[in-house]
PDB file of C-alpha atoms in Angstrom:
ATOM      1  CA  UNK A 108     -43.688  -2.204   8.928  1.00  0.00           C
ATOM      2  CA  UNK A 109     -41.943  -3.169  12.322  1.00  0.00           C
ATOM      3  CA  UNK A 110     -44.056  -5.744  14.519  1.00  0.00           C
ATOM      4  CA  UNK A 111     -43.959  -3.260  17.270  1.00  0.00           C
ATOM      5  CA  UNK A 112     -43.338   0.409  16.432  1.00  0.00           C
ATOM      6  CA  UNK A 113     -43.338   3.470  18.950  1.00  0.00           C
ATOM      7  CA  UNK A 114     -41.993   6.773  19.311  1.00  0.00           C
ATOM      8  CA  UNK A 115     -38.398   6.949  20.610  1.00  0.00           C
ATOM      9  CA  UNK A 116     -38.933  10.499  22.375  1.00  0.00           C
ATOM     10  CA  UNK A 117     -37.511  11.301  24.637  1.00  0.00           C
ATOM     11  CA  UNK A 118     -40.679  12.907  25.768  1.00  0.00           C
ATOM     12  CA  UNK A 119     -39.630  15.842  28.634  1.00  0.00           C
ATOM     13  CA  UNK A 120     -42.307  16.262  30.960  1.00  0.00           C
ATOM     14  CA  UNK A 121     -43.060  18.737  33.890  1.00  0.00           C
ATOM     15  CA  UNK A 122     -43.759  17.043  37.023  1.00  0.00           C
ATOM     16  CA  UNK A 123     -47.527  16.467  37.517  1.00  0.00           C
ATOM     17  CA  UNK A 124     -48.550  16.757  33.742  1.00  0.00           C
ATOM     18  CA  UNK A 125     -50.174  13.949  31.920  1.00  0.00           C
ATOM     19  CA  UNK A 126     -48.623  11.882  29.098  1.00  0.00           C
ATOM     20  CA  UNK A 127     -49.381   9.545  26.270  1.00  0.00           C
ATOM     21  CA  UNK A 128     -47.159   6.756  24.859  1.00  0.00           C
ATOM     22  CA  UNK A 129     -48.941   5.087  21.433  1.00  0.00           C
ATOM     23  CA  UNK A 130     -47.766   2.192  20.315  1.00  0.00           C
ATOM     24  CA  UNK A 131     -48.685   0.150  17.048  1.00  0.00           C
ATOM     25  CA  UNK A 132     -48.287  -3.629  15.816  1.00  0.00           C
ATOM     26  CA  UNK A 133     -48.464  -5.156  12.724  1.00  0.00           C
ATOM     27  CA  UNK A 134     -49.248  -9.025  13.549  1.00  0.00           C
ATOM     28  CA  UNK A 135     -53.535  -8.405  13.330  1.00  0.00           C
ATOM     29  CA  UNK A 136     -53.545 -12.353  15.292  1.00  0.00           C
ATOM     30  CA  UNK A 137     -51.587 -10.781  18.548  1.00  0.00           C
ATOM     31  CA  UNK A 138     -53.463 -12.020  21.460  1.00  0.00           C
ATOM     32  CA  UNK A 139     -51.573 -10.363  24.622  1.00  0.00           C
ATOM     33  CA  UNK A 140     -50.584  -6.707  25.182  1.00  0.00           C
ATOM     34  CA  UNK A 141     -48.336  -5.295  28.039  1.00  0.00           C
ATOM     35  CA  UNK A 142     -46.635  -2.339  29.044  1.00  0.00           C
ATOM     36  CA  UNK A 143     -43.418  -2.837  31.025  1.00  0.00           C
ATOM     37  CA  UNK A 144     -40.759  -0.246  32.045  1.00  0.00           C
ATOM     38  CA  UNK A 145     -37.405  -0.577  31.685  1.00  0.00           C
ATOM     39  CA  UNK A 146     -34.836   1.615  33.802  1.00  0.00           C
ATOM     40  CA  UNK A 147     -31.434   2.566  32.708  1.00  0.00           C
ATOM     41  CA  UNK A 148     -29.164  -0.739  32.242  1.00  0.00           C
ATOM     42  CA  UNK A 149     -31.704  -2.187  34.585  1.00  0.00           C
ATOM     43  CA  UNK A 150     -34.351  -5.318  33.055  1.00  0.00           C
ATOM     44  CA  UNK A 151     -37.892  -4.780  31.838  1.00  0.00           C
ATOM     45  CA  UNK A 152     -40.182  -4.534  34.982  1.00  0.00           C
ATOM     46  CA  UNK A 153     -44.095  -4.851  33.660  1.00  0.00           C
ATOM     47  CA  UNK A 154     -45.884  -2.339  34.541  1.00  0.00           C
ATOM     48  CA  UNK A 155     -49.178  -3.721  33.275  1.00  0.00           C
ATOM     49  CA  UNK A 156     -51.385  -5.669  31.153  1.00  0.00           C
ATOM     50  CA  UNK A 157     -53.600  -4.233  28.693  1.00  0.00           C
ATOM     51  CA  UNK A 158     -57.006  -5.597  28.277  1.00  0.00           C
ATOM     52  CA  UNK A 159     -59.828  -4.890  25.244  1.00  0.00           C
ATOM     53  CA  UNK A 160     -61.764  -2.952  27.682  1.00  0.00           C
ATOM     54  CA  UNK A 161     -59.086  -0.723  28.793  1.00  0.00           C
ATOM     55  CA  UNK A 162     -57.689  -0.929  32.194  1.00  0.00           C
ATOM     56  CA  UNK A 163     -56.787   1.365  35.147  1.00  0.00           C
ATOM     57  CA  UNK A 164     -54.354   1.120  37.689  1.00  0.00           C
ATOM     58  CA  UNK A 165     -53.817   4.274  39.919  1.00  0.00           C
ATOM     59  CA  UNK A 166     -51.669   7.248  38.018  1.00  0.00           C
ATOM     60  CA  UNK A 167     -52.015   4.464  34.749  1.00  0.00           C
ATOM     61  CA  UNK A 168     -54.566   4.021  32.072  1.00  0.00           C
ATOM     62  CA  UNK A 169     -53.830   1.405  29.102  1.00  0.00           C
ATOM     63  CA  UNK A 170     -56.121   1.205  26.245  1.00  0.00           C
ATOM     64  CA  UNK A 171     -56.395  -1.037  23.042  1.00  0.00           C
ATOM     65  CA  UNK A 172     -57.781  -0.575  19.557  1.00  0.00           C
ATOM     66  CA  UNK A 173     -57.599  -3.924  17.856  1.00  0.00           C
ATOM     67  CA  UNK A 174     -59.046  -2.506  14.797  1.00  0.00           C
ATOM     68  CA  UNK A 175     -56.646  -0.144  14.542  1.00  0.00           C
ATOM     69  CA  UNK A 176     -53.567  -2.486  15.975  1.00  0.00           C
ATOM     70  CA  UNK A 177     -52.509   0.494  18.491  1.00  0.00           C
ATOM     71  CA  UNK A 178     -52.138   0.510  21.825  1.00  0.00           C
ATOM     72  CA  UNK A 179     -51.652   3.333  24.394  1.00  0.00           C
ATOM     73  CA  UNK A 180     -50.706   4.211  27.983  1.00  0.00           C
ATOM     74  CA  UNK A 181     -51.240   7.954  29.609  1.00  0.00           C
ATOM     75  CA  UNK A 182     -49.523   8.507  33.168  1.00  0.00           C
ATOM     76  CA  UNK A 183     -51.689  11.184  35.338  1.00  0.00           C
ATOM     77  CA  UNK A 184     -49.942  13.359  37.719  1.00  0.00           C
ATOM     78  CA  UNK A 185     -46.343  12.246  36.193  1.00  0.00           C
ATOM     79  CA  UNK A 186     -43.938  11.609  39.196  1.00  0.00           C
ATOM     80  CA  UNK A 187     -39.793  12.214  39.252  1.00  0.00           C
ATOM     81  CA  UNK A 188     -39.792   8.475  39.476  1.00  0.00           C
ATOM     82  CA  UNK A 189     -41.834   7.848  36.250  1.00  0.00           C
ATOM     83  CA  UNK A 190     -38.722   8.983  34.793  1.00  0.00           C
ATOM     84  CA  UNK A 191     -37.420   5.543  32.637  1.00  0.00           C
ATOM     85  CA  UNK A 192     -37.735   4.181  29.233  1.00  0.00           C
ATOM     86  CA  UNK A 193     -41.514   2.755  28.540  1.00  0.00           C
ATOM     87  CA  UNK A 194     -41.437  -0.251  26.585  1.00  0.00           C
ATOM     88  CA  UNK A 195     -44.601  -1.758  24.310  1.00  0.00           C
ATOM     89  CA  UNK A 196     -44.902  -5.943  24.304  1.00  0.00           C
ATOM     90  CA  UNK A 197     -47.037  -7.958  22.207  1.00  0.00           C
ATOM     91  CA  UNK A 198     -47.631 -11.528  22.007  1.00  0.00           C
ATOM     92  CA  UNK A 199     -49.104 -14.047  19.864  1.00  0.00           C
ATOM     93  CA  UNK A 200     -51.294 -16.742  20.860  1.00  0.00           C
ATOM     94  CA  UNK A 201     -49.576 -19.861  19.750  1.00  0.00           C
ATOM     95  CA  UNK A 202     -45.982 -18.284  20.072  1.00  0.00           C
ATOM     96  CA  UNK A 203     -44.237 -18.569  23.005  1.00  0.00           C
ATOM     97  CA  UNK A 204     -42.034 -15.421  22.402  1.00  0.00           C
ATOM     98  CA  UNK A 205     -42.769 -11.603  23.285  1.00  0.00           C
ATOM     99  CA  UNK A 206     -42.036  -9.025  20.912  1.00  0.00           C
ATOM    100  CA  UNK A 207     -41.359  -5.617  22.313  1.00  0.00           C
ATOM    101  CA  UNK A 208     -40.564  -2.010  21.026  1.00  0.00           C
ATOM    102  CA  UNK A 209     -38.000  -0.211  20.964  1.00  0.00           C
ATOM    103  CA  UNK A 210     -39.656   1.589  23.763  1.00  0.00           C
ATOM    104  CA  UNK A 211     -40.582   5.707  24.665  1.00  0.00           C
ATOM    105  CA  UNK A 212     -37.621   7.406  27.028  1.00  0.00           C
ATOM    106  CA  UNK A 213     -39.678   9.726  29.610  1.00  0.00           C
ATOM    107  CA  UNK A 214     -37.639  12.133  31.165  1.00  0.00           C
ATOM    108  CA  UNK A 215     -39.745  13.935  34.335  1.00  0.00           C
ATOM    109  CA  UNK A 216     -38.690  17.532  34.719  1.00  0.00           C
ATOM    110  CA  UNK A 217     -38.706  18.953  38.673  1.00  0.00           C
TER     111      UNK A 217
ATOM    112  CA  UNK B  25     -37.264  -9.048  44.929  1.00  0.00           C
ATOM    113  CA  UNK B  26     -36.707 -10.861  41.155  1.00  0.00           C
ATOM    114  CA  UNK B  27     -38.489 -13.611  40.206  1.00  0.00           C
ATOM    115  CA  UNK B  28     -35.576 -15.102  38.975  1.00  0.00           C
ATOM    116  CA  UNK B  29     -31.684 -14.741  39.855  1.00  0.00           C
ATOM    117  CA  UNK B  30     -28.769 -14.457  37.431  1.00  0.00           C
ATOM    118  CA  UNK B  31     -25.623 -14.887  37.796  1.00  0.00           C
ATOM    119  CA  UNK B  32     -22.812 -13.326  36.988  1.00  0.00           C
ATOM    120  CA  UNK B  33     -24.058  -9.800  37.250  1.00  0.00           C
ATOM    121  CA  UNK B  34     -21.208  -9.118  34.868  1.00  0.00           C
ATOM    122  CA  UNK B  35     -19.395 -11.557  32.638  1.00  0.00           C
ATOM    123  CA  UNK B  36     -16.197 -10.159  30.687  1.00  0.00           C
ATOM    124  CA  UNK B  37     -14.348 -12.695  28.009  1.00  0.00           C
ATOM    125  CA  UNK B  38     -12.068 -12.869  24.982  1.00  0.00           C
ATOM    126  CA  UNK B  39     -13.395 -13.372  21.738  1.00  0.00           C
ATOM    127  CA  UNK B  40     -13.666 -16.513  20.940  1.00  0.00           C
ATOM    128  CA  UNK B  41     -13.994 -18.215  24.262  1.00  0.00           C
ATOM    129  CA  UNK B  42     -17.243 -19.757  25.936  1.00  0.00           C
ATOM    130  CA  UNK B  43     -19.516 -18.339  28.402  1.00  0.00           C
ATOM    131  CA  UNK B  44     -22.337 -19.438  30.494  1.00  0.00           C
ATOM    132  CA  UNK B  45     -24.795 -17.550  32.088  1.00  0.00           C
ATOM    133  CA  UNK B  46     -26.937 -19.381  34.552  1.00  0.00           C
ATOM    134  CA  UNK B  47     -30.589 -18.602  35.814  1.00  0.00           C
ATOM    135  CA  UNK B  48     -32.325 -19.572  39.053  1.00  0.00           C
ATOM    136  CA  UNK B  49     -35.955 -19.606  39.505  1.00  0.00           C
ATOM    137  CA  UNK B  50     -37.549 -18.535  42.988  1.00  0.00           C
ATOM    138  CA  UNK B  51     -40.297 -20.409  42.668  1.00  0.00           C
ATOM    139  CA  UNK B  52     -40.868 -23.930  40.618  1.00  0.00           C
ATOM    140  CA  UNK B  53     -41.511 -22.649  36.850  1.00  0.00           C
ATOM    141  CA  UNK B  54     -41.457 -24.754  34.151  1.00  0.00           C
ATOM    142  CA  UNK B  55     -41.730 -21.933  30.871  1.00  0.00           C
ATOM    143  CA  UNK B  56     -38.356 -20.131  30.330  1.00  0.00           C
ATOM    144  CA  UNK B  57     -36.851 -17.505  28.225  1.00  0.00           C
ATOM    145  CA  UNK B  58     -33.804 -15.916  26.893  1.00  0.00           C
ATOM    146  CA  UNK B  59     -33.798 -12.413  25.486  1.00  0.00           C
ATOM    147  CA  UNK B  60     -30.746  -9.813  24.909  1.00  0.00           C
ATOM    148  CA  UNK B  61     -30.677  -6.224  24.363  1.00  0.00           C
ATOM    149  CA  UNK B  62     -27.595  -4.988  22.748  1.00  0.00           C
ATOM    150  CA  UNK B  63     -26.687  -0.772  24.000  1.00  0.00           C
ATOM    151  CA  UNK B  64     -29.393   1.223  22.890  1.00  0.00           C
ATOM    152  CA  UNK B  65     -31.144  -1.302  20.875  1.00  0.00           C
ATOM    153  CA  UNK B  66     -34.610  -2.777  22.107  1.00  0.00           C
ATOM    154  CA  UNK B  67     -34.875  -6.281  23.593  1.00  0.00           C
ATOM    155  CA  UNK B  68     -34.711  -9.601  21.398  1.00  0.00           C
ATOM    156  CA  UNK B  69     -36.655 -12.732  22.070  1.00  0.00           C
ATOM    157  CA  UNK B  70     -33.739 -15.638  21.844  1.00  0.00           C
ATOM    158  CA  UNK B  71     -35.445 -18.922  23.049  1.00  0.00           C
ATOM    159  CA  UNK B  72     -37.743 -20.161  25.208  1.00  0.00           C
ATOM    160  CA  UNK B  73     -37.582 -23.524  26.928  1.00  0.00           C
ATOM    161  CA  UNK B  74     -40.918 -26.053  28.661  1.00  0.00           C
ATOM    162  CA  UNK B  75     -40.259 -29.095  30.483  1.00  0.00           C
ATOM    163  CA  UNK B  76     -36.777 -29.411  29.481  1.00  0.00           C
ATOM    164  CA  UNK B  77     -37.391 -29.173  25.536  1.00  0.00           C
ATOM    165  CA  UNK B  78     -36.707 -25.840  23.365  1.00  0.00           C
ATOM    166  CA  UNK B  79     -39.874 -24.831  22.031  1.00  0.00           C
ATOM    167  CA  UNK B  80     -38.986 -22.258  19.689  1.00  0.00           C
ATOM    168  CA  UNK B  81     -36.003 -20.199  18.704  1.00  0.00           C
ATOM    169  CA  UNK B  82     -35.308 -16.724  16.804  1.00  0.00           C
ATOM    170  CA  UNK B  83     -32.868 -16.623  14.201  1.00  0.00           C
ATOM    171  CA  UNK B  84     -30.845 -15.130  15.890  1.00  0.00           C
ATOM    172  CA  UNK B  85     -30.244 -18.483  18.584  1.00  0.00           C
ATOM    173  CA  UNK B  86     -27.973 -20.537  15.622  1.00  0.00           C
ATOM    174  CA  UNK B  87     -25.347 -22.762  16.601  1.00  0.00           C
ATOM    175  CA  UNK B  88     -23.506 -20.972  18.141  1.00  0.00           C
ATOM    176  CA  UNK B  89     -25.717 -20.862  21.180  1.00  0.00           C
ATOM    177  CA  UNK B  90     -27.594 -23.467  23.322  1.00  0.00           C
ATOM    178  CA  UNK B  91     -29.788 -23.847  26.444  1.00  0.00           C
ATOM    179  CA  UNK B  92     -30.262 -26.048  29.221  1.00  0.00           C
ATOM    180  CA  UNK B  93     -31.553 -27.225  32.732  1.00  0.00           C
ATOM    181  CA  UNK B  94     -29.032 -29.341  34.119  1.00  0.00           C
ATOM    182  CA  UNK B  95     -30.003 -30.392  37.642  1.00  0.00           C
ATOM    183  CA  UNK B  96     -33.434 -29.308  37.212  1.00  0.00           C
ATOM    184  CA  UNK B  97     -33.018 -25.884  39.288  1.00  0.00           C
ATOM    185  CA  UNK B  98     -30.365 -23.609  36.784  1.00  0.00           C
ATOM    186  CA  UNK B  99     -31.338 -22.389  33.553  1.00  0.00           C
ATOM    187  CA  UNK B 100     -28.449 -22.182  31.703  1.00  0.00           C
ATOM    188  CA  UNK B 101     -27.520 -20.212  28.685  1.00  0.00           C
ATOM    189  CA  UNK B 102     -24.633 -21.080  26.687  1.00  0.00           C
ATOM    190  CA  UNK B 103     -22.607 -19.167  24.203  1.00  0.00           C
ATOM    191  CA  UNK B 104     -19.501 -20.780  22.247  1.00  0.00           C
ATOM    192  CA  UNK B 105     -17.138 -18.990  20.607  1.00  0.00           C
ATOM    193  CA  UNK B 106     -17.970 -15.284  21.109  1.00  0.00           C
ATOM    194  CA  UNK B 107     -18.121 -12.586  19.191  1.00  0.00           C
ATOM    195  CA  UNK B 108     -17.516  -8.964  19.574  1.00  0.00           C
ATOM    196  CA  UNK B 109     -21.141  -8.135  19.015  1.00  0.00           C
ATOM    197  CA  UNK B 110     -22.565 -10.474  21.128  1.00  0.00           C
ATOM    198  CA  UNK B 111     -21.851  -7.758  23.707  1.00  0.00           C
ATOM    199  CA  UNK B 112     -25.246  -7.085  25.340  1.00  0.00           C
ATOM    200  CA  UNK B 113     -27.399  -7.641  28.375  1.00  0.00           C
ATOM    201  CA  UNK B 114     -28.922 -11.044  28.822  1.00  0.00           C
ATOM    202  CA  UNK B 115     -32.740 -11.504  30.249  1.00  0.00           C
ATOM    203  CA  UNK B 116     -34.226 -14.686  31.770  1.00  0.00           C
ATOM    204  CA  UNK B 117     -37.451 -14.120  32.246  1.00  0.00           C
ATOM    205  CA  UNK B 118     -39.772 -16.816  33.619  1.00  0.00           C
ATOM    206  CA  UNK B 119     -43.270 -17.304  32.352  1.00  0.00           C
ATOM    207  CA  UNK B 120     -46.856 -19.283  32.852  1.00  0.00           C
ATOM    208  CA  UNK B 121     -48.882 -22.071  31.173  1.00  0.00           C
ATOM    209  CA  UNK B 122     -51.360 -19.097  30.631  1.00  0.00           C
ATOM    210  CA  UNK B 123     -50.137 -17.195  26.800  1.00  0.00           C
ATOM    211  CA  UNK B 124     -51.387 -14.400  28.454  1.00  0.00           C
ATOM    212  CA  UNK B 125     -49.707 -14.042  31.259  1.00  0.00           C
ATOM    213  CA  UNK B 126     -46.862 -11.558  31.024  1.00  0.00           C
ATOM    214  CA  UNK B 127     -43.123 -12.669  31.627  1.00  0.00           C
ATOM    215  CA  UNK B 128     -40.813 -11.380  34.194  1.00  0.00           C
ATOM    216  CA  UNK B 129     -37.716 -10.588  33.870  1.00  0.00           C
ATOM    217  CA  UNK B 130     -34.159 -11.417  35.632  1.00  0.00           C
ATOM    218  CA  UNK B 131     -31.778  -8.734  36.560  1.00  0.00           C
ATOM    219  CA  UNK B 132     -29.608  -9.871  33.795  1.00  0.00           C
ATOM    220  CA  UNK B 133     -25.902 -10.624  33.124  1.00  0.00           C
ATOM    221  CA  UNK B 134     -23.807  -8.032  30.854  1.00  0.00           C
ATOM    222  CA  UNK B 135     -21.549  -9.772  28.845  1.00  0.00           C
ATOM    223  CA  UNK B 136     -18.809  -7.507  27.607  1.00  0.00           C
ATOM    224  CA  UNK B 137     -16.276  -9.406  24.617  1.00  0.00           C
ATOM    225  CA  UNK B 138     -13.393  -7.659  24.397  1.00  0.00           C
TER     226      UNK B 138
END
């Protein structure tokens, strides 16, 4: 199993519909989640933490299932300029590295 | 605005020659990283550096590479005799005494080995 798995898409969305990115990991002692967005040829930007609770941040919802090692992120009321490659990162508690995914290519369609 | 510089924007070389690619912090950080993403492929922890020591490595940081903060500002990344596929984009990405505090990025350097 990969440490960080998600779907490569691309997903093609209509502007102002709602998506969902999953993401699982395989390392059950991961401590940190984030969800960071990469544009083309451009470097990872983060986007946002994800907490046990869940967390909101406008258009952005993250979520996390430790039980089930998956994480998610939906986008309300996608935007043209959601349009970029979303990119699942995990770290450990003692390591100092990040591990991310492959990452989800959204396209937004006008 | 990045949280870190890098510079060159663009590095091209021979095979088999060195390169360095250099890192500036805004701000006085003392946790640093390397990462690369080769085309298409997703983006691979390297190193990470704290107070001037590595603290751990991937496999894929052998000999061939090393690290260092010369004058106490740059972050420097150094690669010795390339090879054609280490072609990629190279990430510095600065981070916090906190493990779970995210990282952020540089704008990167490509390094193209013709």
């Amino acid at each position: 199993r990969k440490e960080v798995e998600q779907d490569p898409g691309p997903f093609n969305v209509p502007e102002g519909a709602t998506v969902a990115f999953n993401c699982t990991y395989s390392n059950s002692a991961s401590q940190s989640f984030f969800w960071y967005r990469q544009d083309c040829r451009k470097e990872p930007k983060l986007l946002m933490s994800v907490y046990s609770s869940g967390n909101e941040d406008g258009r952005f919802t993250a979520q996390l299932n430790r039980a089930s090692q998956y994480i998610s992120l939906l986008i309300r009321d996608s935007k043209l300029s959601d349009s970029a490659t979303y990119l699942c990162v995990v770290k450990g508690n003692r390591d100092d590295k990040i591990i991310f995914g492959k990452g989800t290519r959204l396209h937004i369609l006008p | 605005e990045p949280e870190v510089t890098q510079t060159p924007s663009h590095q091209v070389t021979q095979m088999g020659q060195e390169v360095i690619l250099r890192c500036v912090p805004i701000s006085n950080h003392l946790y640093f990283y390397w990462y690369r993403q080769i085309l298409g492929q997703k983006v691979e922890f390297l190193v990470s550096f704290y107070n001037n020591e590595i603290s751990e490595k991937s496999e894929i940081f052998d000999d061939q590479f090393s690290v260092e903060r010369p004058d106490g500002s740059n972050f420097t990344l150094k690669i010795r005799s390339t090879k054609l596929e280490d072609s990629a984009m190279y990430f510095c990405a600065r981070g916090d005494r906190d493990s779970n505090q995210p990282q952020h990025f540089g704008d990167g350097t490509r390094l193209s080995i013709l």
